[in-house]
Structures are given as structure tokens and as C-alpha cells.
XYZ file of C-alpha atoms in Angstrom:
328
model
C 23.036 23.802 -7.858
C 21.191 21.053 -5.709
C 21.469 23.013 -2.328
C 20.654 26.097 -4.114
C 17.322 24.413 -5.602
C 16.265 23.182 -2.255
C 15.318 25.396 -0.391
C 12.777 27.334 -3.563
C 11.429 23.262 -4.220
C 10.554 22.773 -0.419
C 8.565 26.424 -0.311
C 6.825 25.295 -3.577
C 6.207 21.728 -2.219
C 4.549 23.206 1.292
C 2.457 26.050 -1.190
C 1.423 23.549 -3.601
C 0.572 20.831 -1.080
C 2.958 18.698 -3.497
C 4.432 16.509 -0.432
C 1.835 14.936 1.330
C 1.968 11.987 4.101
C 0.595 8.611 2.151
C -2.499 7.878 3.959
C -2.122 4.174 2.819
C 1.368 4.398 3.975
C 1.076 4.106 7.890
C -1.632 0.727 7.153
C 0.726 -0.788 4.421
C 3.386 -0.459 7.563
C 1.446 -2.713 9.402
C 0.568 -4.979 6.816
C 3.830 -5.782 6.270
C 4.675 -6.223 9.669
C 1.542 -8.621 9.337
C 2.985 -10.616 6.179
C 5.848 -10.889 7.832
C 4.767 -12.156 10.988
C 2.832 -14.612 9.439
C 5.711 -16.080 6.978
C 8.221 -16.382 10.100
C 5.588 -18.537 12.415
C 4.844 -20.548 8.918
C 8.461 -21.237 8.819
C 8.400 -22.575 12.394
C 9.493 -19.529 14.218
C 8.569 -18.929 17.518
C 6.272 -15.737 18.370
C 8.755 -13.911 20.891
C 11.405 -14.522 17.626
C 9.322 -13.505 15.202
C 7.978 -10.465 16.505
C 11.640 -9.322 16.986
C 12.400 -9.651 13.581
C 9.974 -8.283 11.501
C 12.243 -5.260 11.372
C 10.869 -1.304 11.121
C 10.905 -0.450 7.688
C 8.909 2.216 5.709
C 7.462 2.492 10.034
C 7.116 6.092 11.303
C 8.853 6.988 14.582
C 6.318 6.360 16.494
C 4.987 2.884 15.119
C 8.570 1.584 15.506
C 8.545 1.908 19.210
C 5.260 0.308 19.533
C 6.646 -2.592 17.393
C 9.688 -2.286 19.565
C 7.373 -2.679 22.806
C 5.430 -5.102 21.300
C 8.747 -7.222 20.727
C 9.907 -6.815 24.209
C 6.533 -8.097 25.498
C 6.970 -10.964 23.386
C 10.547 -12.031 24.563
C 9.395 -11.514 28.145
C 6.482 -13.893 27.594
C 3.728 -11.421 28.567
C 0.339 -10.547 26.166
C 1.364 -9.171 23.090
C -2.024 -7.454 22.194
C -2.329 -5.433 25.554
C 0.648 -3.961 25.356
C 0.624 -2.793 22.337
C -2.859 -1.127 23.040
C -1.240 0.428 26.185
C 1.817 1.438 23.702
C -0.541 3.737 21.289
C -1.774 5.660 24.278
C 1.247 7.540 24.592
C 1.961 7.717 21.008
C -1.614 9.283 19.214
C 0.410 9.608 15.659
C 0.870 6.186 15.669
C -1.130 4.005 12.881
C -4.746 3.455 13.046
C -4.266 0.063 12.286
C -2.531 -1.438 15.060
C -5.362 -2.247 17.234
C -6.595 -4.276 14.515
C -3.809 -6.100 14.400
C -3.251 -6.509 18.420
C -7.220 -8.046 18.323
C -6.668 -10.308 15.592
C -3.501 -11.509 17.631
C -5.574 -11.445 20.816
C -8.398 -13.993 19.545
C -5.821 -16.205 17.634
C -3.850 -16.637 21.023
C -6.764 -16.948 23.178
C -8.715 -19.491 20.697
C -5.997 -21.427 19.882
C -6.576 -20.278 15.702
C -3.637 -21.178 13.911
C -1.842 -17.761 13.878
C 0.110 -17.857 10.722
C -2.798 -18.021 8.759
C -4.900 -15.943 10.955
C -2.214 -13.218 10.507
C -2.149 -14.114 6.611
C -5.994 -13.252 6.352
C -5.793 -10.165 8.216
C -2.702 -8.791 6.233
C -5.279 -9.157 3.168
C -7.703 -7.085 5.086
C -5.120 -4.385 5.583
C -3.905 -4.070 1.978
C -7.313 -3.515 1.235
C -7.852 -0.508 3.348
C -4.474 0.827 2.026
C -5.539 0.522 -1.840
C -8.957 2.191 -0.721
C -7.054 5.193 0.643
C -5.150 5.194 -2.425
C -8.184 5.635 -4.620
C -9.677 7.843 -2.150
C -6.482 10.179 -2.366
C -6.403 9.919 -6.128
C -10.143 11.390 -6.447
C -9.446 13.774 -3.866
C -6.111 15.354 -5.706
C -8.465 17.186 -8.220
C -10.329 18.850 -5.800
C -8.118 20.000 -3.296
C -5.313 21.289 -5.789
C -8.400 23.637 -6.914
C -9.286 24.545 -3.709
C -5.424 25.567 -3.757
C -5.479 27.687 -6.542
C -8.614 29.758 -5.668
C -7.302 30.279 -2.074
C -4.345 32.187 -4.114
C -6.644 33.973 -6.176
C -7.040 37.489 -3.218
C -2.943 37.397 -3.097
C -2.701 37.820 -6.943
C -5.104 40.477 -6.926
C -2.645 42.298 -4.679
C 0.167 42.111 -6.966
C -1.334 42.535 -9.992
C -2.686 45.912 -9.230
C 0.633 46.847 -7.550
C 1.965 45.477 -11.062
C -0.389 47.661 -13.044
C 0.663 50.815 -10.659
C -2.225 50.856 -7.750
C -0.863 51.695 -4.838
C -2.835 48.513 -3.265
C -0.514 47.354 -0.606
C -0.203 51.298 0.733
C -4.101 51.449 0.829
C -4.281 47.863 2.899
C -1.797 49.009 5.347
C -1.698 52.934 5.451
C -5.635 53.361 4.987
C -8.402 52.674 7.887
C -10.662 51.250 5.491
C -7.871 49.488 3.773
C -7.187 47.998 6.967
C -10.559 47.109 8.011
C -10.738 45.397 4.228
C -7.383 43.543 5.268
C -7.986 41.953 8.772
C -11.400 41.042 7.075
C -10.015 39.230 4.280
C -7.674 37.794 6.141
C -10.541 36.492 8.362
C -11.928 35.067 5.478
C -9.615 33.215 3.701
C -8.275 31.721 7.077
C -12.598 31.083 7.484
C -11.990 29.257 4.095
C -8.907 27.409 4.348
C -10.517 25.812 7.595
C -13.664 24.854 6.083
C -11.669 23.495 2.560
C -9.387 21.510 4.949
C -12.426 20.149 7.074
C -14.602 18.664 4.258
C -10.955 17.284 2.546
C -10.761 15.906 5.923
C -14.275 14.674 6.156
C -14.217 13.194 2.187
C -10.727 11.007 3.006
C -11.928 9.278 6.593
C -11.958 5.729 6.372
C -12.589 2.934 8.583
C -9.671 0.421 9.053
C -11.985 -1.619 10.832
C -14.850 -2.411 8.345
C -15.534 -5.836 8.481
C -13.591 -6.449 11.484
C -15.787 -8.649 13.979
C -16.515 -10.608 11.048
C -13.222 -11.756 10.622
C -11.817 -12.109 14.168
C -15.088 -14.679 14.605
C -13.999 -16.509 11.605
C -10.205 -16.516 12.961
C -11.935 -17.686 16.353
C -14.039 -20.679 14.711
C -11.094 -21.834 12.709
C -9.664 -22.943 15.888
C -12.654 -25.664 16.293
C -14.078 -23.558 19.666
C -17.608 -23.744 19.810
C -20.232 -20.841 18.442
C -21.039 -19.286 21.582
C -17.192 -19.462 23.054
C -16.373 -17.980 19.668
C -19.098 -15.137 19.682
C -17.536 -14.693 23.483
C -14.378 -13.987 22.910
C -14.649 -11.912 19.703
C -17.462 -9.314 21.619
C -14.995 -8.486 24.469
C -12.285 -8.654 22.092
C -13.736 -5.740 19.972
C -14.688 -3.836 23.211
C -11.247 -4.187 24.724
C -9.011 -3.166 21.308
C -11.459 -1.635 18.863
C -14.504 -0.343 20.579
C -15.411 1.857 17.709
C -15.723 -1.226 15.289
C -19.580 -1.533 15.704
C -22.089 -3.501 18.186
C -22.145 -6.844 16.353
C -25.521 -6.344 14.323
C -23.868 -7.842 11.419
C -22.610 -10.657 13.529
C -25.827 -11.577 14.707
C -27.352 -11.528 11.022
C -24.878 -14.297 9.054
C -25.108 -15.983 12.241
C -28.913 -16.295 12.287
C -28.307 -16.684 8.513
C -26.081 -20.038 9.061
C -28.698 -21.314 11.311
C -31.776 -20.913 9.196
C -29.809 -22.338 5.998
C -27.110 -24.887 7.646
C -23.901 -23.217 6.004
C -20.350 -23.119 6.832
C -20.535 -20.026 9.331
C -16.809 -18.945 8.925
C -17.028 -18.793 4.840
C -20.242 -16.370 5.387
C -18.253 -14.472 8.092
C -15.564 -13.939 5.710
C -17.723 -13.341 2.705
C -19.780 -10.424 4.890
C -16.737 -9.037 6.009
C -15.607 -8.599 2.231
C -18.455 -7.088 1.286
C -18.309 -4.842 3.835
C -14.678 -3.814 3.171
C -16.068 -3.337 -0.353
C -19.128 -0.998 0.443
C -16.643 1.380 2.738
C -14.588 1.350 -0.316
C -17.167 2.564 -2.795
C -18.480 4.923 -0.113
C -14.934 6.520 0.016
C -14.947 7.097 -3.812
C -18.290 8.375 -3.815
C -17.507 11.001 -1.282
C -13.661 12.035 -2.463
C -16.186 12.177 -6.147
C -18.778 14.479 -3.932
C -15.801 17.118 -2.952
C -15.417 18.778 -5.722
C -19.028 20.233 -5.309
C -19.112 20.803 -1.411
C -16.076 22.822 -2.085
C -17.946 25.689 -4.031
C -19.578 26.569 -0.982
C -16.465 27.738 1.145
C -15.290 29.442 -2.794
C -18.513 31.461 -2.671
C -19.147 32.141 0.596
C -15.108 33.273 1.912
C -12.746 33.098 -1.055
C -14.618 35.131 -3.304
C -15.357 37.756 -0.438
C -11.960 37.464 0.377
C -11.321 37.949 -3.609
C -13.175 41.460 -3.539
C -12.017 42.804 0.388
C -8.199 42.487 -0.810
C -7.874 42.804 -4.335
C -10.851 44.620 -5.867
C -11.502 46.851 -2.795
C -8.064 48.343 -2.142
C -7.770 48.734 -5.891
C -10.868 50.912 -5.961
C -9.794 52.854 -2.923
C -6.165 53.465 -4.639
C -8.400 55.016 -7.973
C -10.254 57.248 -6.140
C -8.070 58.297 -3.475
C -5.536 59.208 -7.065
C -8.544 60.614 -8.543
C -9.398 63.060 -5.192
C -5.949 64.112 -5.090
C -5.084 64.617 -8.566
C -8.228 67.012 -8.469
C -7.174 69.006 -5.558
């Protein structure tokens, strides 16, 4: 009964959009592998070890071979960060959030920072950005199982005036108009599926690296290196792993903040950097929340037209085509 069932569940899975890769899943991968690190050099275990037993689980393909690389790097005494940089080149479905992790290894090991706890903060950072693609994902589910629905709405026109005795399928593909009515709604709904797919697309983008700088300078000045050496080493850091991450305005502003009031620098780094984390989070929410509305436009603009050009259309065309010939 279970291999019978199988096959019918997967269709209605791939349909329904029911199985869906965890967004939070590939950074909650490398958290772990974070955590982990992190415990085993606590414990007294030496990088080149501990990198090669973090282990692979819940890791896609892909991610275990750069962890696998990574390892081998390790044991052979060479940079662990570049490599694993060099790794994701030939691997683009690999996580988003190893570079973070190779430049948070890069400025521990080049400041002398302790690295267990270094590794402990950034792990924290990580299993942030995994709970805000959670939430993101959650407030997205309404919207895009709509979006579903409605892009069914043309095929069920179809059958239900086949049901009700309309010869609509004949008309679509045995009439030139019917035909013309097809390969536009066709047109359409693809039209709409692309546009419904962008903005889900667009609504569920996050940054991995909010915050970033602002925590591989604390990591840096927890090491006792001077401001400027610091500053240094986290700039060409972020240009060499994570260019993307920003130009260091914020840097420059809790800096010139520290100066002007005489605080601890790295516990305003850190504090930034949270708030930070926490403004990409609410931003996420607010546009998964905004999705719901943006989506009427491709429903109004190709669904519905797809609606009429496939279902209402041929269905019309059957009547009077019936009508005509019934007369003669």
C-alpha cells in the first residue's frame, strides 16, 4: 500500500509545493559545524583535529565536500579560510553562509582572538539568521499557497465545462481561435508563475551577513591588537571573503562613537551588530507580510486573463459553435 501511495503523494507534494528545501536548513548546517568547532578547540583539540571531526550531518552534498576540503587543508597545515572560499567556487549550491564562517576563522587566526569563543559568538550569529528565515518562510506560506491555488483556477475551468458537456478541450485544440486562446493562456499563466515566483523570491532574500564587520572587529580586538591593526585586518578581510557585506559605514560610526564617549569599543561593536541582525529580521517579516498584496498584481494582470482565454473563452466558442450547428 506504501509503494502504491508514493508515487500519487510525490505528484501532490511537487503540485502543492508541500516539500520545500528549509531555507534555514543550509545556515543551521553551518552553525553546527560552528558549535562544534568551537566545543572541540574548548576541549583542547587541535584545529587540523577538530575540523576533521565535526562530521557532515543534516550537510547537503555539496557543503560536505567543502567541509571535507576544508579538513584536508587543515591536516596539511595550509589556510583554512582560503580554501574554503576557493572550494564554493566550484560548488554555487553550496550554503551562503560559509564565507562567513571562513572570515570569522580568517581574523581569529590572523589576530591571534581566542578561536573557541570567537567561533562560539559567530555560531549565535548564524542561528539567528536561520530563525529569521524561519519566520520569513512562515509569513510567506500564506501567500504563496494562494498564489498556488489561483494559478489552478484556468485548468479547472477546462474540466468543469468538459464535466458539464462543453466540448472545451476539442475547441482549444481542433479550433484556430481555440488555439490562438490556448498558446495565449498558456503564455500567461507561464507570464504569471514567473512573476509569483520572482516577488516570493524577492520577499524571502536575506542577508547572512548583517552585522558582519561588526563582529569580526570585535573578534579582532578581543585578541588585545590595537584599533587601527584591528580595523586593518577586518576591511581586507570583508573584501577578500564577503565583499557584498557593506563598506564599513557602520564601522566607522560606533568607532567614532567610542571615541567621543570613552566606551568599551568591542561591547558597542557587538551591540550594533545585534541590532542590525535585528532590523534585517523585522525587514524580512515586513516584506514576507507585504506579499500577499504584491501578489494581486500578477492575479489580475495574467491569471485572471489566463482564467477567461482557457476556460470562459473556449466554453463560449463550444455554445455557439453547438448553437450554429444545431441551427443548420
Amino acid at each position: 500500500m506504501n509503494g502504491r501511495m508514493s508515487a500519487p503523494r510525490q505528484l501532490l507534494d511537487r503540485v502543492t509545493g508541500r516539500r520545500r528545501t528549509d531555507p534555514a536548513a543550509e545556515v543551521d548546517a553551518i552553525a553546527a559545524v560552528t558549535e562544534r568547532l568551537a566545543v572541540l578547540l574548548a576541549a583542547g583539540v587541535p584545529a587540523p583535529n577538530a575540523w576533521s571531526h565535526v562530521g557532515a550531518d543534516s550537510m547537503s552534498v555539496a557543503d560536505a565536500a567543502v567541509l571535507e576540503t576544508a579538513a584536508t587543508a587543515a591536516r596539511s597545515g595550509d589556510p583554512v579560510a582560503p580554501v574554503i572560499v576557493e572550494g564554493l567556487a566550484d560548488r554555487p549550491t553550496t550554503s551562503s553562509a560559509w564565507p562567513v564562517l571562513a572570515a570569522a576563522w580568517a581574523v581569529a587566526a590572523e589576530s591571534g582572538a581566542p578561536l573557541a569563543g570567537s567561533l562560539r559568538d559567530l555560531a549565535t550569529v548564524l542561528r539567528d539568521e536561520a530563525q529569521l528565515r524561519r519566520e520569513v518562510r512562515s509569513a510567506l506560506a500564506g501567500p504563496e499557497a494562494s498564489a498556488r491555488l489561483v494559478m489552478a483556477l484556468p485548468a479547472i475551468a477546462v474540466l468543469f465545462g468538459a464535466t458539464l458537456g462543453f466540448d472545451t478541450i476539442g475547441v482549444l485544440f481542433g479550433n484556430p481561435i481555440g488555439l490562438t486562446c490556448l498558446a495565449l493562456g498558456l503564455a500567461m499563466l507561464w507570464l504569471g508563475h514567473r512573476w509569483n515566483r520572482a516577488l516570493a523570491e524577492r520577499a524571502g532574500r536575506s542577508r547572512v551577513d548583517a552585522g558582519l564587520e561588526l563582529e569580526l572587529l570585535a573578534i579582532a580586538m578581543s585578541s588585545g591588537v590595537s584599533i587601527d591593526r584591528a580595523r586593518g585586518l577586518t576591511r581586507d578581510t570583508i573584501v577578500a571573503f564577503v565583499p557584498h557585506a557593506g563598506d564599513g559605514a557602520e564601522v566607522e560610526a560606533v568607532l567614532g562613537l567610542a571615541a567621543r564617549a570613552g566606551a568599551p569599543v568591542a561591547e558597542l561593536l557587538r551591540a550594533e551588530a545585534f541590532r542590525l541582525r535585528r532590523a534585517a529580521r523585522s525587514a524580512g517579516v515586513e516584506r514576507a507580510a507585504a506579499l500577499g498584496v504584491r501578489l494581486m498584481l500578477p492575479l489580475g494582470l495574467c491569471v485572471l486573463p489566463a482564467f477567461v482565454l482557457l476556460g470562459v473563452a473556449p466554453l463560449m466558442i463550444s455554445v455557439v459553435t453547438g448553437t450554429l450547428g444545431g441551427a443548420v
